[in-house]
């Protein structure tokens, strides 16, 4: 539902309020109640976006801090104008407490209403899209992976995160799903593409981008077949990269990614359509990326 439509509709919001317990010497307890209210009451009347603390008021009218900071917005409803100069603590409490459930199937989280847009775009259950021609499937990352395997026969490789995995990847294969052995390992996609006579390879994580979720780094390398001369050293092409996320993994092009591995043609094994890349790949979970 677009923000422009929200003001005319009602939303089911969870608001946590404090009330006095019945007979406990006036003790205060936290009680969660559910109520329906007009969404427009939780939107800034100037920019129409959801209100978030701090909220300011003037003569009973409210505005968000962003609007005030942008141009020192004056109240359009007050007869004599004037700037919003009083912080509305009561409205702060309301917008901080108003929570609504994420609409994505499989997500059970209730988030602050003013954070819903950010949560939806980064939710682990945010729909990922199938980009195969004529297919409009959308579902959670696990659902998309299952769909791509069952309906479109995408090749799959089971890998161990945190260690080197050796693969033989056909150059005629534009993509390959990489599934971790552990239950919480995200599914990744290895993509291939031509770069002149060379082969470009990159990796993306099948999920919505979210900086607060675990991040992953990938190291890929390919070794040229052992040279005939005994005193010659084998050449290695390698790359270390941050694994980006994508909700449309099938649309990812290796050479368009920020980092990719370039494999020269002399590194390939086999002939013609049967050529393969002797690839080693390691994916590691990292706490941050600098």
C-alpha positions as a printed NumPy array, in Angstrom:
array([[  0.   ,   0.   ,   0.   ],
       [  1.473,   3.341,  -1.072],
       [  1.844,   6.185,   1.397],
       [ -0.544,   8.33 ,  -0.62 ],
       [ -3.31 ,   5.797,  -0.018],
       [ -2.6  ,   5.266,   3.665],
       [ -4.168,   8.458,   4.966],
       [ -7.596,   7.344,   3.791],
       [ -7.463,   3.925,   5.382],
       [ -7.301,   2.368,   8.812],
       [ -4.481,   0.248,  10.163],
       [ -4.436,  -2.234,  12.992],
       [ -1.725,  -0.939,  15.306],
       [ -0.361,  -2.274,  18.579],
       [  0.131,   0.507,  21.114],
       [  1.808,  -0.286,  24.41 ],
       [  0.563,   1.927,  27.207],
       [  1.042,   1.985,  30.955],
       [ -1.879,   1.882,  33.305],
       [ -2.37 ,   1.41 ,  37.025],
       [ -2.916,  -2.13 ,  38.181],
       [ -6.181,  -2.922,  39.935],
       [ -5.385,  -2.754,  43.646],
       [ -1.62 ,  -3.136,  43.897],
       [ -0.902,  -0.006,  45.845],
       [ -0.886,   2.068,  42.703],
       [  1.75 ,  -0.033,  41.013],
       [  2.274,   0.725,  37.328],
       [  2.33 ,  -2.172,  34.897],
       [  2.831,  -2.309,  31.135],
       [ -0.242,  -3.466,  29.256],
       [ -0.462,  -4.001,  25.529],
       [ -3.713,  -3.095,  23.844],
       [ -4.76 ,  -3.362,  20.218],
       [ -6.696,  -0.589,  18.571],
       [ -7.721,   0.641,  15.135],
       [ -6.993,   4.232,  14.242],
       [ -6.809,   6.43 ,  11.191],
       [ -3.335,   6.263,   9.72 ],
       [ -3.511,   9.947,   8.884],
       [ -3.217,  10.686,  12.613],
       [  0.286,   9.221,  12.542],
       [  1.409,  11.171,   9.474],
       [  2.991,  14.608,   9.309],
       [  0.385,  16.987,   7.822],
       [  3.15 ,  18.776,   5.881],
       [  5.121,  15.963,   4.203],
       [  2.54 ,  13.154,   4.673],
       [  5.227,  10.734,   5.872],
       [  4.854,   8.743,   9.117],
       [  5.671,  10.796,  12.201],
       [  8.659,   9.777,  14.275],
       [ 10.153,  11.368,  17.379],
       [ 10.751,  14.188,  17.947],
       [  7.356,  15.692,  17.067],
       [  6.801,  19.439,  17.462],
       [  3.63 ,  21.449,  17.846],
       [  2.289,  24.971,  17.492],
       [ -1.147,  25.973,  18.62 ],
       [ -2.312,  22.359,  18.739],
       [ -0.93 ,  21.536,  15.288],
       [  1.976,  19.129,  14.759],
       [  4.897,  18.636,  12.38 ],
       [  7.849,  16.285,  12.085],
       [ 11.405,  17.35 ,  12.83 ],
       [ 12.458,  16.792,   9.207],
       [ 10.025,  19.392,   7.905],
       [ 11.08 ,  21.903,  10.54 ],
       [ 14.782,  21.328,   9.877],
       [ 14.344,  21.546,   6.115],
       [ 13.049,  25.101,   5.964],
       [ 12.033,  26.247,   9.416],
       [  8.496,  25.372,   8.429],
       [  5.824,  27.65 ,   9.834],
       [  2.413,  26.438,  10.838],
       [  0.024,  26.758,   7.913],
       [ -3.058,  26.395,  10.048],
       [ -2.42 ,  29.012,  12.692],
       [ -3.916,  32.444,  11.878],
       [ -0.678,  34.265,  12.633],
       [  1.711,  31.529,  11.492],
       [  4.778,  31.111,  13.654],
       [  7.332,  28.327,  13.93 ],
       [  6.819,  24.995,  15.614],
       [  8.748,  25.592,  18.801],
       [  7.384,  23.116,  21.361],
       [  8.184,  19.433,  21.482],
       [  5.045,  17.353,  21.893],
       [  6.011,  14.693,  24.449],
       [  2.583,  13.053,  24.334],
       [  2.743,  12.611,  20.553],
       [  6.317,  11.341,  20.866],
       [  5.056,   8.62 ,  23.191],
       [  2.247,   7.672,  20.818],
       [  4.35 ,   7.392,  17.669],
       [  7.056,   5.511,  19.586],
       [  4.514,   3.004,  20.878],
       [  2.408,   2.5  ,  17.75 ],
       [  3.442,  -0.838,  16.281],
       [  2.134,  -2.839,  13.372],
       [  2.837,  -6.299,  12.032],
       [  5.095,  -6.763,   9.032],
       [  2.912,  -7.732,   6.053],
       [  5.43 , -10.183,   4.604],
       [  4.354, -13.811,   4.776],
       [  6.37 , -15.696,   7.358],
       [  7.464, -12.623,   9.327],
       [  5.98 , -12.435,  12.796],
       [  7.624,  -9.162,  13.861],
       [  5.733,  -6.098,  15.032],
       [  7.691,  -2.924,  14.347],
       [  7.205,   0.74 ,  15.097],
       [  4.862,   2.16 ,  12.472],
       [  7.331,   4.869,  11.468],
       [  9.98 ,   2.157,  10.904],
       [  7.732,  -0.094,   8.809],
       [  9.007,   1.089,   5.436],
       [ 12.652,   0.462,   6.39 ],
       [ 11.792,  -2.905,   7.911],
       [  9.85 ,  -4.073,   4.854],
       [ 12.754,  -3.364,   2.517],
       [ 15.235,  -5.212,   4.755],
       [ 12.976,  -7.964,   6.123],
       [ 14.402, -11.513,   5.848],
       [ 11.017, -12.485,   4.401],
       [ 10.902,  -9.663,   1.842],
       [  9.79 , -11.154,  -1.493],
       [ 12.501, -12.106,  -3.968],
       [ 11.582, -12.259,  -7.64 ],
       [ 11.975, -14.869, -10.329],
       [ 13.222, -13.194, -13.501],
       [ 12.768, -16.144, -15.832],
       [ 10.793, -15.052, -18.946],
       [  7.057, -15.293, -18.424],
       [  7.348, -16.215, -14.733],
       [  6.012, -13.815, -12.141],
       [  6.827, -15.826,  -9.017],
       [  7.684, -13.855,  -5.873],
       [  8.41 , -15.312,  -2.464],
       [ 10.766, -15.432,   0.484],
       [ 14.407, -16.335,  -0.276],
       [ 13.921, -20.039,   0.617],
       [ 10.713, -20.155,  -1.428],
       [ 12.423, -18.577,  -4.441],
       [ 15.344, -21.005,  -4.242],
       [ 12.949, -23.975,  -4.119],
       [ 11.028, -22.508,  -7.075],
       [ 14.152, -21.981,  -9.192],
       [ 15.274, -25.551,  -8.584],
       [ 11.9  , -27.224,  -9.112],
       [ 10.434, -25.102, -11.885],
       [ 13.478, -23.864, -13.794],
       [ 16.08 , -26.567, -13.056],
       [ 18.764, -24.136, -11.916],
       [ 21.939, -26.073, -11.045],
       [ 22.795, -26.356,  -7.36 ],
       [ 26.039, -26.776,  -5.453],
       [ 26.201, -27.485,  -1.716],
       [ 29.104, -25.651,  -0.126],
       [ 30.583, -25.252,   3.327],
       [ 30.829, -21.683,   4.523],
       [ 34.078, -20.76 ,   6.207],
       [ 36.23 , -23.101,   4.138],
       [ 37.511, -23.457,   0.574],
       [ 35.243, -25.331,  -1.837],
       [ 36.545, -26.612,  -5.18 ],
       [ 34.107, -26.507,  -8.084],
       [ 34.215, -27.29 , -11.787],
       [ 31.909, -24.681, -13.316],
       [ 30.94 , -24.969, -17.006],
       [ 31.431, -21.691, -18.881],
       [ 28.164, -22.416, -20.686],
       [ 26.336, -22.202, -17.349],
       [ 25.297, -18.594, -16.623],
       [ 24.455, -19.191, -12.967],
       [ 24.641, -21.721, -10.164],
       [ 22.922, -21.734,  -6.769],
       [ 25.216, -22.132,  -3.767],
       [ 23.483, -23.628,  -0.733],
       [ 25.195, -23.756,   2.656],
       [ 25.165, -26.882,   4.775],
       [ 24.083, -25.069,   7.961],
       [ 20.418, -24.167,   8.404],
       [ 21.11 , -20.453,   8.892],
       [ 23.461, -20.147,   5.9  ],
       [ 21.92 , -17.869,   3.258],
       [ 21.558, -19.042,  -0.325],
       [ 23.974, -17.387,  -2.742],
       [ 24.133, -17.266,  -6.506],
       [ 27.297, -17.66 ,  -8.565],
       [ 26.917, -15.76 , -11.848],
       [ 29.078, -16.045, -14.952],
       [ 29.418, -13.845, -17.997],
       [ 31.707, -13.159, -20.919],
       [ 34.306, -10.414, -20.681],
       [ 35.872, -10.462, -24.103],
       [ 37.56 , -13.856, -24.336],
       [ 37.743, -14.103, -20.533],
       [ 35.059, -15.279, -18.091],
       [ 33.718, -12.959, -15.383],
       [ 32.367, -14.485, -12.159],
       [ 30.674, -12.901,  -9.161],
       [ 28.518, -13.896,  -6.178],
       [ 25.372, -12.353,  -4.664],
       [ 23.307, -13.279,  -1.632],
       [ 19.632, -14.006,  -2.322],
       [ 17.9  , -11.707,   0.144],
       [ 16.95 ,  -8.096,   0.753],
       [ 19.836,  -5.797,   1.631],
       [ 20.093,  -5.084,   5.355],
       [ 23.173,  -3.589,   7.028],
       [ 22.141,  -4.891,  10.454],
       [ 22.038,  -8.519,   9.315],
       [ 25.1  , -10.776,   9.024],
       [ 27.377,  -9.706,   6.207],
       [ 29.472, -12.033,   4.069],
       [ 32.823, -11.87 ,   2.314],
       [ 33.841, -14.079,  -0.563],
       [ 37.216, -15.111,  -1.925],
       [ 37.371, -16.757,  -5.333],
       [ 40.408, -17.962,  -7.193],
       [ 41.243, -20.007, -10.256],
       [ 44.604, -21.654, -10.92 ],
       [ 46.   , -22.095, -14.399],
       [ 46.674, -25.758, -15.25 ],
       [ 50.168, -26.846, -14.175],
       [ 52.723, -25.65 , -16.742],
       [ 54.878, -28.157, -18.557],
       [ 58.173, -26.626, -17.412],
       [ 59.131, -27.925, -13.976],
       [ 60.588, -24.593, -12.888],
       [ 57.501, -22.574, -13.879],
       [ 55.068, -21.368, -11.25 ],
       [ 51.323, -21.736, -11.683],
       [ 49.406, -18.527, -12.264],
       [ 46.472, -17.666, -10.004],
       [ 43.614, -15.236, -10.662],
       [ 41.76 , -14.247,  -7.498],
       [ 39.419, -11.694,  -5.997],
       [ 38.183, -10.869,  -2.489],
       [ 34.846,  -9.144,  -2.281],
       [ 31.922,  -8.23 ,  -0.103],
       [ 28.886, -10.303,  -1.028],
       [ 26.113,  -7.938,  -2.044],
       [ 22.419,  -8.823,  -1.69 ],
       [ 19.758,  -8.987,  -4.376],
       [ 16.014,  -9.663,  -4.42 ],
       [ 16.202, -10.29 ,  -8.196],
       [ 19.217, -12.604,  -8.406],
       [ 18.401, -13.776, -11.911],
       [ 18.899, -10.244, -13.204],
       [ 22.436,  -9.922, -11.792],
       [ 25.179,  -9.487, -14.405],
       [ 28.679, -10.414, -13.238],
       [ 30.502,  -7.524, -14.941],
       [ 28.033,  -5.014, -13.494],
       [ 28.877,  -5.977,  -9.917],
       [ 31.291,  -3.911,  -7.825],
       [ 33.751,  -6.827,  -7.737],
       [ 34.167,  -9.879,  -9.927],
       [ 36.761, -12.494, -10.79 ],
       [ 38.273, -12.37 , -14.284],
       [ 39.381, -15.796, -15.505],
       [ 41.629, -15.733, -18.615],
       [ 40.839, -18.328, -21.293],
       [ 44.139, -20.165, -20.719],
       [ 42.893, -21.112, -17.227],
       [ 39.963, -23.117, -18.601],
       [ 39.821, -26.898, -18.801],
       [ 38.324, -28.867, -21.687],
       [ 37.332, -27.796, -25.185],
       [ 34.431, -26.073, -26.886],
       [ 31.119, -26.107, -25.053],
       [ 32.561, -28.441, -22.407],
       [ 35.047, -25.872, -21.055],
       [ 35.01 , -25.465, -17.286],
       [ 36.495, -23.058, -14.769],
       [ 38.551, -24.799, -12.04 ],
       [ 37.183, -22.545,  -9.307],
       [ 37.875, -22.391,  -5.592],
       [ 35.473, -20.34 ,  -3.5  ],
       [ 35.241, -19.476,   0.178],
       [ 32.371, -17.557,   1.799],
       [ 32.833, -16.214,   5.345],
       [ 30.468, -14.47 ,   7.718],
       [ 31.88 , -11.122,   8.832],
       [ 30.724,  -8.672,  11.499],
       [ 31.584,  -5.6  ,   9.456],
       [ 33.213,  -4.521,   6.216],
       [ 35.632,  -1.646,   5.908]])
